Each structure stands twice: as C-alpha cells, then as structure tokens.
Amino acid sequence: MLALRNIMVTALLAAAASVSAVAADPAPTASPAEGSAAPDFKLQDQAGKWHSLKQYKGKWVVLYFYPKDFTGGCTTQACSLRDNIFAFNKQNAVILGVSVDDVASHEKFAKEHSLPFDILADPTREVSGLYGVLFSAGTSQLASRQTFLIGPDGKIVKHWDKVDPKGHSDMVLAEIKAHSADKAPAKAG
C-alpha cells in the first residue's frame, strides 16, 4: 500500500509540475516598434532559396505575415500585392510574405497564383515570434495578418497590426511614396 501511495504522490507532483511549466510559458513577444531596427532572419522561399533581411539593405522591404496558404484572405492579399508589383519595383521595394506553412506549400501557392515575389517558410515560428505576430488557432500557432514596412536603412517605418487584405497593397505603396517624397532632394527652382 505504501508503494502505491508513493507512486500516486509522485504522479500528482509530476502533473502539478507540468501544469506550472505550462502556466510559466512566456507571454507572446511584442512586435518591434516603429523606428527600431527590424529583426534579421534567415528563411527559405518557395524555391528553397535562403533569404535574410540584411541582403535587402538599401531597399524598401514589405514584410507581410499571413496565416495560411490557399485561404481566402491570404489569397486576396497576395494577389493584390502581385497586381501592384511594377509599382513596388518602381519604388525600389521588395515584397516578402511569411507564414508558418512549409516550402512545399509555398511552392504550390506561389505557382497557382503566379506570385512574382518570394514567400518565406517559417515552420519553426521563430521569425513570426520575433515580430510578435503569433496567435493560437486550436492546437497550433499561426502568423496573424500583419505588415511591417522596413526602410532602406533597416528600420521599421510602419507597422500595420490589423490588415484588411483588400486595399492594403495600395496603402503600403502610398506609405512608401510618402516617405520617399520626404527624402527626395529639393528641386532647384
């Protein structure tokens, strides 16, 4: 009887310890603030090619996070950015999409929608965590729909934490143009 009691006490203590460990999980990371340096990363795109933020120094970077390939809002957002790609290119801007889907899913998604920009796989959720965009969906975590506009100097110029997929591409483009106009040299008159 004593042995059985010791086993039960040990099991109860182990269960209590695991509950405490779950309760002690850190709170979600806050998103980096506008004006701060954007966290660097190293992620693979839909073709398996590696990308890091520092390779885009000197360019505008539209880093947009989205929940899932092949869903309505995510498809609308990606296609809207695709349809404005020439305007973004004219502004020296690169578009990078990020979700927790894997490279194979991204490859199919990019091909099906003829995406002319890279979408990056974050299956470990490390980068989504660095940018503070993770949310729980049932038993898994996904990236929420948020966009970071990163300036040519590597600093976050604008953060949209609530994104409507319709019209968002135009809003981001307008923001780039506004900031580019602020830095344009004055014309001699």
PDB file of N, CA, C and O in Angstrom, residues 84-138:
ATOM      1  N   ASN A  84       0.233  44.818 -58.016  1.00  0.00           N
ATOM      2  CA  ASN A  84       0.930  46.107 -57.881  1.00  0.00           C
ATOM      3  C   ASN A  84       2.447  45.958 -57.977  1.00  0.00           C
ATOM      4  O   ASN A  84       3.175  46.906 -57.669  1.00  0.00           O
ATOM      5  N   ILE A  85       2.930  44.801 -58.403  1.00  0.00           N
ATOM      6  CA  ILE A  85       4.371  44.527 -58.339  1.00  0.00           C
ATOM      7  C   ILE A  85       5.197  45.562 -59.103  1.00  0.00           C
ATOM      8  O   ILE A  85       6.262  45.967 -58.639  1.00  0.00           O
ATOM      9  N   PHE A  86       4.724  46.027 -60.250  1.00  0.00           N
ATOM     10  CA  PHE A  86       5.511  47.003 -61.020  1.00  0.00           C
ATOM     11  C   PHE A  86       5.631  48.328 -60.276  1.00  0.00           C
ATOM     12  O   PHE A  86       6.685  48.971 -60.309  1.00  0.00           O
ATOM     13  N   ALA A  87       4.582  48.735 -59.591  1.00  0.00           N
ATOM     14  CA  ALA A  87       4.629  49.968 -58.799  1.00  0.00           C
ATOM     15  C   ALA A  87       5.603  49.814 -57.626  1.00  0.00           C
ATOM     16  O   ALA A  87       6.348  50.745 -57.311  1.00  0.00           O
ATOM     17  N   PHE A  88       5.604  48.645 -56.993  1.00  0.00           N
ATOM     18  CA  PHE A  88       6.558  48.410 -55.899  1.00  0.00           C
ATOM     19  C   PHE A  88       7.991  48.409 -56.436  1.00  0.00           C
ATOM     20  O   PHE A  88       8.887  49.004 -55.832  1.00  0.00           O
ATOM     21  N   ASN A  89       8.208  47.743 -57.559  1.00  0.00           N
ATOM     22  CA  ASN A  89       9.547  47.713 -58.157  1.00  0.00           C
ATOM     23  C   ASN A  89      10.036  49.117 -58.474  1.00  0.00           C
ATOM     24  O   ASN A  89      11.206  49.440 -58.266  1.00  0.00           O
ATOM     25  N   LYS A  90       9.139  49.965 -58.978  1.00  0.00           N
ATOM     26  CA  LYS A  90       9.490  51.346 -59.322  1.00  0.00           C
ATOM     27  C   LYS A  90       9.949  52.122 -58.080  1.00  0.00           C
ATOM     28  O   LYS A  90      10.763  53.039 -58.177  1.00  0.00           O
ATOM     29  N   GLN A  91       9.427  51.747 -56.908  1.00  0.00           N
ATOM     30  CA  GLN A  91       9.792  52.411 -55.649  1.00  0.00           C
ATOM     31  C   GLN A  91      10.998  51.746 -54.961  1.00  0.00           C
ATOM     32  O   GLN A  91      11.307  52.053 -53.813  1.00  0.00           O
ATOM     33  N   ASN A  92      11.658  50.803 -55.662  1.00  0.00           N
ATOM     34  CA  ASN A  92      12.799  50.077 -55.098  1.00  0.00           C
ATOM     35  C   ASN A  92      12.374  49.282 -53.859  1.00  0.00           C
ATOM     36  O   ASN A  92      13.060  49.253 -52.836  1.00  0.00           O
ATOM     37  N   ALA A  93      11.204  48.655 -53.961  1.00  0.00           N
ATOM     38  CA  ALA A  93      10.647  47.888 -52.839  1.00  0.00           C
ATOM     39  C   ALA A  93      10.583  46.403 -53.176  1.00  0.00           C
ATOM     40  O   ALA A  93      10.245  46.013 -54.291  1.00  0.00           O
ATOM     41  N   VAL A  94      10.900  45.605 -52.179  1.00  0.00           N
ATOM     42  CA  VAL A  94      10.831  44.151 -52.271  1.00  0.00           C
ATOM     43  C   VAL A  94       9.677  43.687 -51.389  1.00  0.00           C
ATOM     44  O   VAL A  94       9.506  44.188 -50.269  1.00  0.00           O
ATOM     45  N   ILE A  95       8.910  42.738 -51.878  1.00  0.00           N
ATOM     46  CA  ILE A  95       7.811  42.157 -51.102  1.00  0.00           C
ATOM     47  C   ILE A  95       8.238  40.773 -50.642  1.00  0.00           C
ATOM     48  O   ILE A  95       8.690  39.954 -51.445  1.00  0.00           O
ATOM     49  N   LEU A  96       8.076  40.512 -49.354  1.00  0.00           N
ATOM     50  CA  LEU A  96       8.350  39.196 -48.786  1.00  0.00           C
ATOM     51  C   LEU A  96       7.163  38.788 -47.921  1.00  0.00           C
ATOM     52  O   LEU A  96       6.841  39.460 -46.946  1.00  0.00           O
ATOM     53  N   GLY A  97       6.511  37.715 -48.294  1.00  0.00           N
ATOM     54  CA  GLY A  97       5.431  37.173 -47.476  1.00  0.00           C
ATOM     55  C   GLY A  97       5.984  36.116 -46.545  1.00  0.00           C
ATOM     56  O   GLY A  97       6.951  35.432 -46.888  1.00  0.00           O
ATOM     57  N   VAL A  98       5.394  35.980 -45.364  1.00  0.00           N
ATOM     58  CA  VAL A  98       5.844  34.976 -44.388  1.00  0.00           C
ATOM     59  C   VAL A  98       4.636  34.311 -43.755  1.00  0.00           C
ATOM     60  O   VAL A  98       3.711  34.990 -43.302  1.00  0.00           O
ATOM     61  N   SER A  99       4.647  32.981 -43.739  1.00  0.00           N
ATOM     62  CA  SER A  99       3.674  32.227 -42.950  1.00  0.00           C
ATOM     63  C   SER A  99       4.377  31.014 -42.372  1.00  0.00           C
ATOM     64  O   SER A  99       5.526  30.720 -42.725  1.00  0.00           O
ATOM     65  N   VAL A 100       3.693  30.296 -41.509  1.00  0.00           N
ATOM     66  CA  VAL A 100       4.297  29.117 -40.877  1.00  0.00           C
ATOM     67  C   VAL A 100       4.161  27.875 -41.757  1.00  0.00           C
ATOM     68  O   VAL A 100       4.614  26.802 -41.378  1.00  0.00           O
ATOM     69  N   ASP A 101       3.570  28.019 -42.950  1.00  0.00           N
ATOM     70  CA  ASP A 101       3.500  26.899 -43.888  1.00  0.00           C
ATOM     71  C   ASP A 101       4.909  26.529 -44.342  1.00  0.00           C
ATOM     72  O   ASP A 101       5.836  27.343 -44.267  1.00  0.00           O
ATOM     73  N   ASP A 102       5.058  25.310 -44.865  1.00  0.00           N
ATOM     74  CA  ASP A 102       6.381  24.856 -45.296  1.00  0.00           C
ATOM     75  C   ASP A 102       6.678  25.267 -46.743  1.00  0.00           C
ATOM     76  O   ASP A 102       5.833  25.812 -47.444  1.00  0.00           O
ATOM     77  N   VAL A 103       7.904  24.985 -47.173  1.00  0.00           N
ATOM     78  CA  VAL A 103       8.370  25.364 -48.506  1.00  0.00           C
ATOM     79  C   VAL A 103       7.486  24.737 -49.587  1.00  0.00           C
ATOM     80  O   VAL A 103       7.123  25.399 -50.562  1.00  0.00           O
ATOM     81  N   ALA A 104       7.115  23.469 -49.436  1.00  0.00           N
ATOM     82  CA  ALA A 104       6.294  22.785 -50.448  1.00  0.00           C
ATOM     83  C   ALA A 104       4.935  23.460 -50.615  1.00  0.00           C
ATOM     84  O   ALA A 104       4.459  23.648 -51.744  1.00  0.00           O
ATOM     85  N   SER A 105       4.311  23.850 -49.523  1.00  0.00           N
ATOM     86  CA  SER A 105       3.023  24.548 -49.600  1.00  0.00           C
ATOM     87  C   SER A 105       3.195  25.890 -50.305  1.00  0.00           C
ATOM     88  O   SER A 105       2.396  26.259 -51.167  1.00  0.00           O
ATOM     89  N   HIS A 106       4.254  26.617 -49.948  1.00  0.00           N
ATOM     90  CA  HIS A 106       4.524  27.912 -50.576  1.00  0.00           C
ATOM     91  C   HIS A 106       4.772  27.759 -52.077  1.00  0.00           C
ATOM     92  O   HIS A 106       4.352  28.598 -52.872  1.00  0.00           O
ATOM     93  N   GLU A 107       5.467  26.694 -52.448  1.00  0.00           N
ATOM     94  CA  GLU A 107       5.750  26.471 -53.869  1.00  0.00           C
ATOM     95  C   GLU A 107       4.448  26.329 -54.661  1.00  0.00           C
ATOM     96  O   GLU A 107       4.269  26.950 -55.706  1.00  0.00           O
ATOM     97  N   LYS A 108       3.519  25.550 -54.135  1.00  0.00           N
ATOM     98  CA  LYS A 108       2.222  25.351 -54.806  1.00  0.00           C
ATOM     99  C   LYS A 108       1.416  26.655 -54.831  1.00  0.00           C
ATOM    100  O   LYS A 108       0.821  27.013 -55.843  1.00  0.00           O
ATOM    101  N   PHE A 109       1.389  27.361 -53.701  1.00  0.00           N
ATOM    102  CA  PHE A 109       0.635  28.609 -53.579  1.00  0.00           C
ATOM    103  C   PHE A 109       1.169  29.662 -54.556  1.00  0.00           C
ATOM    104  O   PHE A 109       0.401  30.308 -55.278  1.00  0.00           O
ATOM    105  N   ALA A 110       2.491  29.832 -54.590  1.00  0.00           N
ATOM    106  CA  ALA A 110       3.102  30.835 -55.472  1.00  0.00           C
ATOM    107  C   ALA A 110       2.851  30.497 -56.939  1.00  0.00           C
ATOM    108  O   ALA A 110       2.557  31.381 -57.744  1.00  0.00           O
ATOM    109  N   LYS A 111       2.943  29.219 -57.268  1.00  0.00           N
ATOM    110  CA  LYS A 111       2.732  28.798 -58.653  1.00  0.00           C
ATOM    111  C   LYS A 111       1.271  28.992 -59.069  1.00  0.00           C
ATOM    112  O   LYS A 111       0.984  29.531 -60.135  1.00  0.00           O
ATOM    113  N   GLU A 112       0.358  28.561 -58.213  1.00  0.00           N
ATOM    114  CA  GLU A 112      -1.068  28.658 -58.544  1.00  0.00           C
ATOM    115  C   GLU A 112      -1.515  30.097 -58.769  1.00  0.00           C
ATOM    116  O   GLU A 112      -2.382  30.362 -59.590  1.00  0.00           O
ATOM    117  N   HIS A 113      -0.906  31.047 -58.043  1.00  0.00           N
ATOM    118  CA  HIS A 113      -1.335  32.441 -58.137  1.00  0.00           C
ATOM    119  C   HIS A 113      -0.320  33.339 -58.855  1.00  0.00           C
ATOM    120  O   HIS A 113      -0.439  34.566 -58.806  1.00  0.00           O
ATOM    121  N   SER A 114       0.670  32.717 -59.490  1.00  0.00           N
ATOM    122  CA  SER A 114       1.687  33.452 -60.268  1.00  0.00           C
ATOM    123  C   SER A 114       2.291  34.599 -59.467  1.00  0.00           C
ATOM    124  O   SER A 114       2.352  35.740 -59.941  1.00  0.00           O
ATOM    125  N   LEU A 115       2.729  34.289 -58.255  1.00  0.00           N
ATOM    126  CA  LEU A 115       3.290  35.334 -57.396  1.00  0.00           C
ATOM    127  C   LEU A 115       4.706  35.671 -57.852  1.00  0.00           C
ATOM    128  O   LEU A 115       5.572  34.801 -57.881  1.00  0.00           O
ATOM    129  N   PRO A 116       4.972  36.939 -58.179  1.00  0.00           N
ATOM    130  CA  PRO A 116       6.292  37.348 -58.660  1.00  0.00           C
ATOM    131  C   PRO A 116       7.225  37.812 -57.531  1.00  0.00           C
ATOM    132  O   PRO A 116       8.201  38.507 -57.775  1.00  0.00           O
ATOM    133  N   PHE A 117       6.895  37.458 -56.319  1.00  0.00           N
ATOM    134  CA  PHE A 117       7.725  37.813 -55.167  1.00  0.00           C
ATOM    135  C   PHE A 117       7.875  36.567 -54.308  1.00  0.00           C
ATOM    136  O   PHE A 117       7.190  35.566 -54.503  1.00  0.00           O
ATOM    137  N   ASP A 118       8.792  36.644 -53.366  1.00  0.00           N
ATOM    138  CA  ASP A 118       9.098  35.481 -52.538  1.00  0.00           C
ATOM    139  C   ASP A 118       8.190  35.401 -51.322  1.00  0.00           C
ATOM    140  O   ASP A 118       7.889  36.414 -50.688  1.00  0.00           O
ATOM    141  N   ILE A 119       7.776  34.180 -51.014  1.00  0.00           N
ATOM    142  CA  ILE A 119       7.065  33.915 -49.769  1.00  0.00           C
ATOM    143  C   ILE A 119       7.936  32.953 -48.974  1.00  0.00           C
ATOM    144  O   ILE A 119       8.459  31.964 -49.504  1.00  0.00           O
ATOM    145  N   LEU A 120       8.137  33.301 -47.725  1.00  0.00           N
ATOM    146  CA  LEU A 120       9.112  32.618 -46.886  1.00  0.00           C
ATOM    147  C   LEU A 120       8.435  31.690 -45.889  1.00  0.00           C
ATOM    148  O   LEU A 120       7.421  32.032 -45.290  1.00  0.00           O
ATOM    149  N   ALA A 121       9.037  30.522 -45.727  1.00  0.00           N
ATOM    150  CA  ALA A 121       8.510  29.495 -44.825  1.00  0.00           C
ATOM    151  C   ALA A 121       9.113  29.665 -43.432  1.00  0.00           C
ATOM    152  O   ALA A 121      10.329  29.729 -43.283  1.00  0.00           O
ATOM    153  N   ASP A 122       8.249  29.733 -42.440  1.00  0.00           N
ATOM    154  CA  ASP A 122       8.665  29.869 -41.040  1.00  0.00           C
ATOM    155  C   ASP A 122       8.027  28.745 -40.202  1.00  0.00           C
ATOM    156  O   ASP A 122       7.290  29.018 -39.254  1.00  0.00           O
ATOM    157  N   PRO A 123       8.295  27.474 -40.563  1.00  0.00           N
ATOM    158  CA  PRO A 123       7.637  26.376 -39.848  1.00  0.00           C
ATOM    159  C   PRO A 123       8.043  26.263 -38.380  1.00  0.00           C
ATOM    160  O   PRO A 123       7.286  25.720 -37.580  1.00  0.00           O
ATOM    161  N   THR A 124       9.201  26.801 -38.006  1.00  0.00           N
ATOM    162  CA  THR A 124       9.614  26.774 -36.595  1.00  0.00           C
ATOM    163  C   THR A 124       8.969  27.910 -35.809  1.00  0.00           C
ATOM    164  O   THR A 124       9.073  27.939 -34.589  1.00  0.00           O
ATOM    165  N   ARG A 125       8.365  28.851 -36.514  1.00  0.00           N
ATOM    166  CA  ARG A 125       7.673  30.003 -35.932  1.00  0.00           C
ATOM    167  C   ARG A 125       8.629  30.989 -35.244  1.00  0.00           C
ATOM    168  O   ARG A 125       8.207  31.894 -34.547  1.00  0.00           O
ATOM    169  N   GLU A 126       9.917  30.829 -35.468  1.00  0.00           N
ATOM    170  CA  GLU A 126      10.910  31.681 -34.816  1.00  0.00           C
ATOM    171  C   GLU A 126      10.799  33.136 -35.263  1.00  0.00           C
ATOM    172  O   GLU A 126      10.757  34.053 -34.445  1.00  0.00           O
ATOM    173  N   VAL A 127      10.715  33.355 -36.573  1.00  0.00           N
ATOM    174  CA  VAL A 127      10.654  34.729 -37.086  1.00  0.00           C
ATOM    175  C   VAL A 127       9.311  35.360 -36.753  1.00  0.00           C
ATOM    176  O   VAL A 127       9.243  36.523 -36.351  1.00  0.00           O
ATOM    177  N   SER A 128       8.237  34.592 -36.887  1.00  0.00           N
ATOM    178  CA  SER A 128       6.912  35.108 -36.511  1.00  0.00           C
ATOM    179  C   SER A 128       6.907  35.512 -35.044  1.00  0.00           C
ATOM    180  O   SER A 128       6.293  36.513 -34.667  1.00  0.00           O
ATOM    181  N   GLY A 129       7.605  34.760 -34.215  1.00  0.00           N
ATOM    182  CA  GLY A 129       7.733  35.104 -32.798  1.00  0.00           C
ATOM    183  C   GLY A 129       8.539  36.374 -32.591  1.00  0.00           C
ATOM    184  O   GLY A 129       8.171  37.231 -31.782  1.00  0.00           O
ATOM    185  N   LEU A 130       9.648  36.520 -33.330  1.00  0.00           N
ATOM    186  CA  LEU A 130      10.480  37.727 -33.224  1.00  0.00           C
ATOM    187  C   LEU A 130       9.683  38.994 -33.551  1.00  0.00           C
ATOM    188  O   LEU A 130       9.908  40.045 -32.965  1.00  0.00           O
ATOM    189  N   TYR A 131       8.767  38.862 -34.497  1.00  0.00           N
ATOM    190  CA  TYR A 131       7.964  40.006 -34.916  1.00  0.00           C
ATOM    191  C   TYR A 131       6.661  40.125 -34.126  1.00  0.00           C
ATOM    192  O   TYR A 131       5.871  41.043 -34.358  1.00  0.00           O
ATOM    193  N   GLY A 132       6.431  39.204 -33.189  1.00  0.00           N
ATOM    194  CA  GLY A 132       5.268  39.304 -32.300  1.00  0.00           C
ATOM    195  C   GLY A 132       3.927  39.107 -32.989  1.00  0.00           C
ATOM    196  O   GLY A 132       2.941  39.712 -32.578  1.00  0.00           O
ATOM    197  N   VAL A 133       3.879  38.249 -34.006  1.00  0.00           N
ATOM    198  CA  VAL A 133       2.640  38.100 -34.776  1.00  0.00           C
ATOM    199  C   VAL A 133       1.938  36.759 -34.563  1.00  0.00           C
ATOM    200  O   VAL A 133       0.919  36.496 -35.207  1.00  0.00           O
ATOM    201  N   LEU A 134       2.442  35.913 -33.691  1.00  0.00           N
ATOM    202  CA  LEU A 134       1.837  34.589 -33.495  1.00  0.00           C
ATOM    203  C   LEU A 134       0.518  34.665 -32.742  1.00  0.00           C
ATOM    204  O   LEU A 134       0.342  35.486 -31.841  1.00  0.00           O
ATOM    205  N   PHE A 135      -0.412  33.790 -33.129  1.00  0.00           N
ATOM    206  CA  PHE A 135      -1.655  33.637 -32.385  1.00  0.00           C
ATOM    207  C   PHE A 135      -2.028  32.161 -32.391  1.00  0.00           C
ATOM    208  O   PHE A 135      -1.594  31.404 -33.254  1.00  0.00           O
ATOM    209  N   SER A 136      -2.806  31.752 -31.408  1.00  0.00           N
ATOM    210  CA  SER A 136      -3.220  30.358 -31.306  1.00  0.00           C
ATOM    211  C   SER A 136      -4.482  30.131 -32.118  1.00  0.00           C
ATOM    212  O   SER A 136      -5.432  30.899 -32.051  1.00  0.00           O
ATOM    213  N   ALA A 137      -4.462  29.039 -32.873  1.00  0.00           N
ATOM    214  CA  ALA A 137      -5.617  28.614 -33.664  1.00  0.00           C
ATOM    215  C   ALA A 137      -5.820  27.135 -33.352  1.00  0.00           C
ATOM    216  O   ALA A 137      -5.162  26.285 -33.940  1.00  0.00           O
ATOM    217  N   GLY A 138      -6.674  26.874 -32.378  1.00  0.00           N
ATOM    218  CA  GLY A 138      -6.845  25.485 -31.939  1.00  0.00           C
ATOM    219  C   GLY A 138      -5.591  25.021 -31.232  1.00  0.00           C
ATOM    220  O   GLY A 138      -5.128  25.667 -30.298  1.00  0.00           O
TER     221      GLY A 138
END
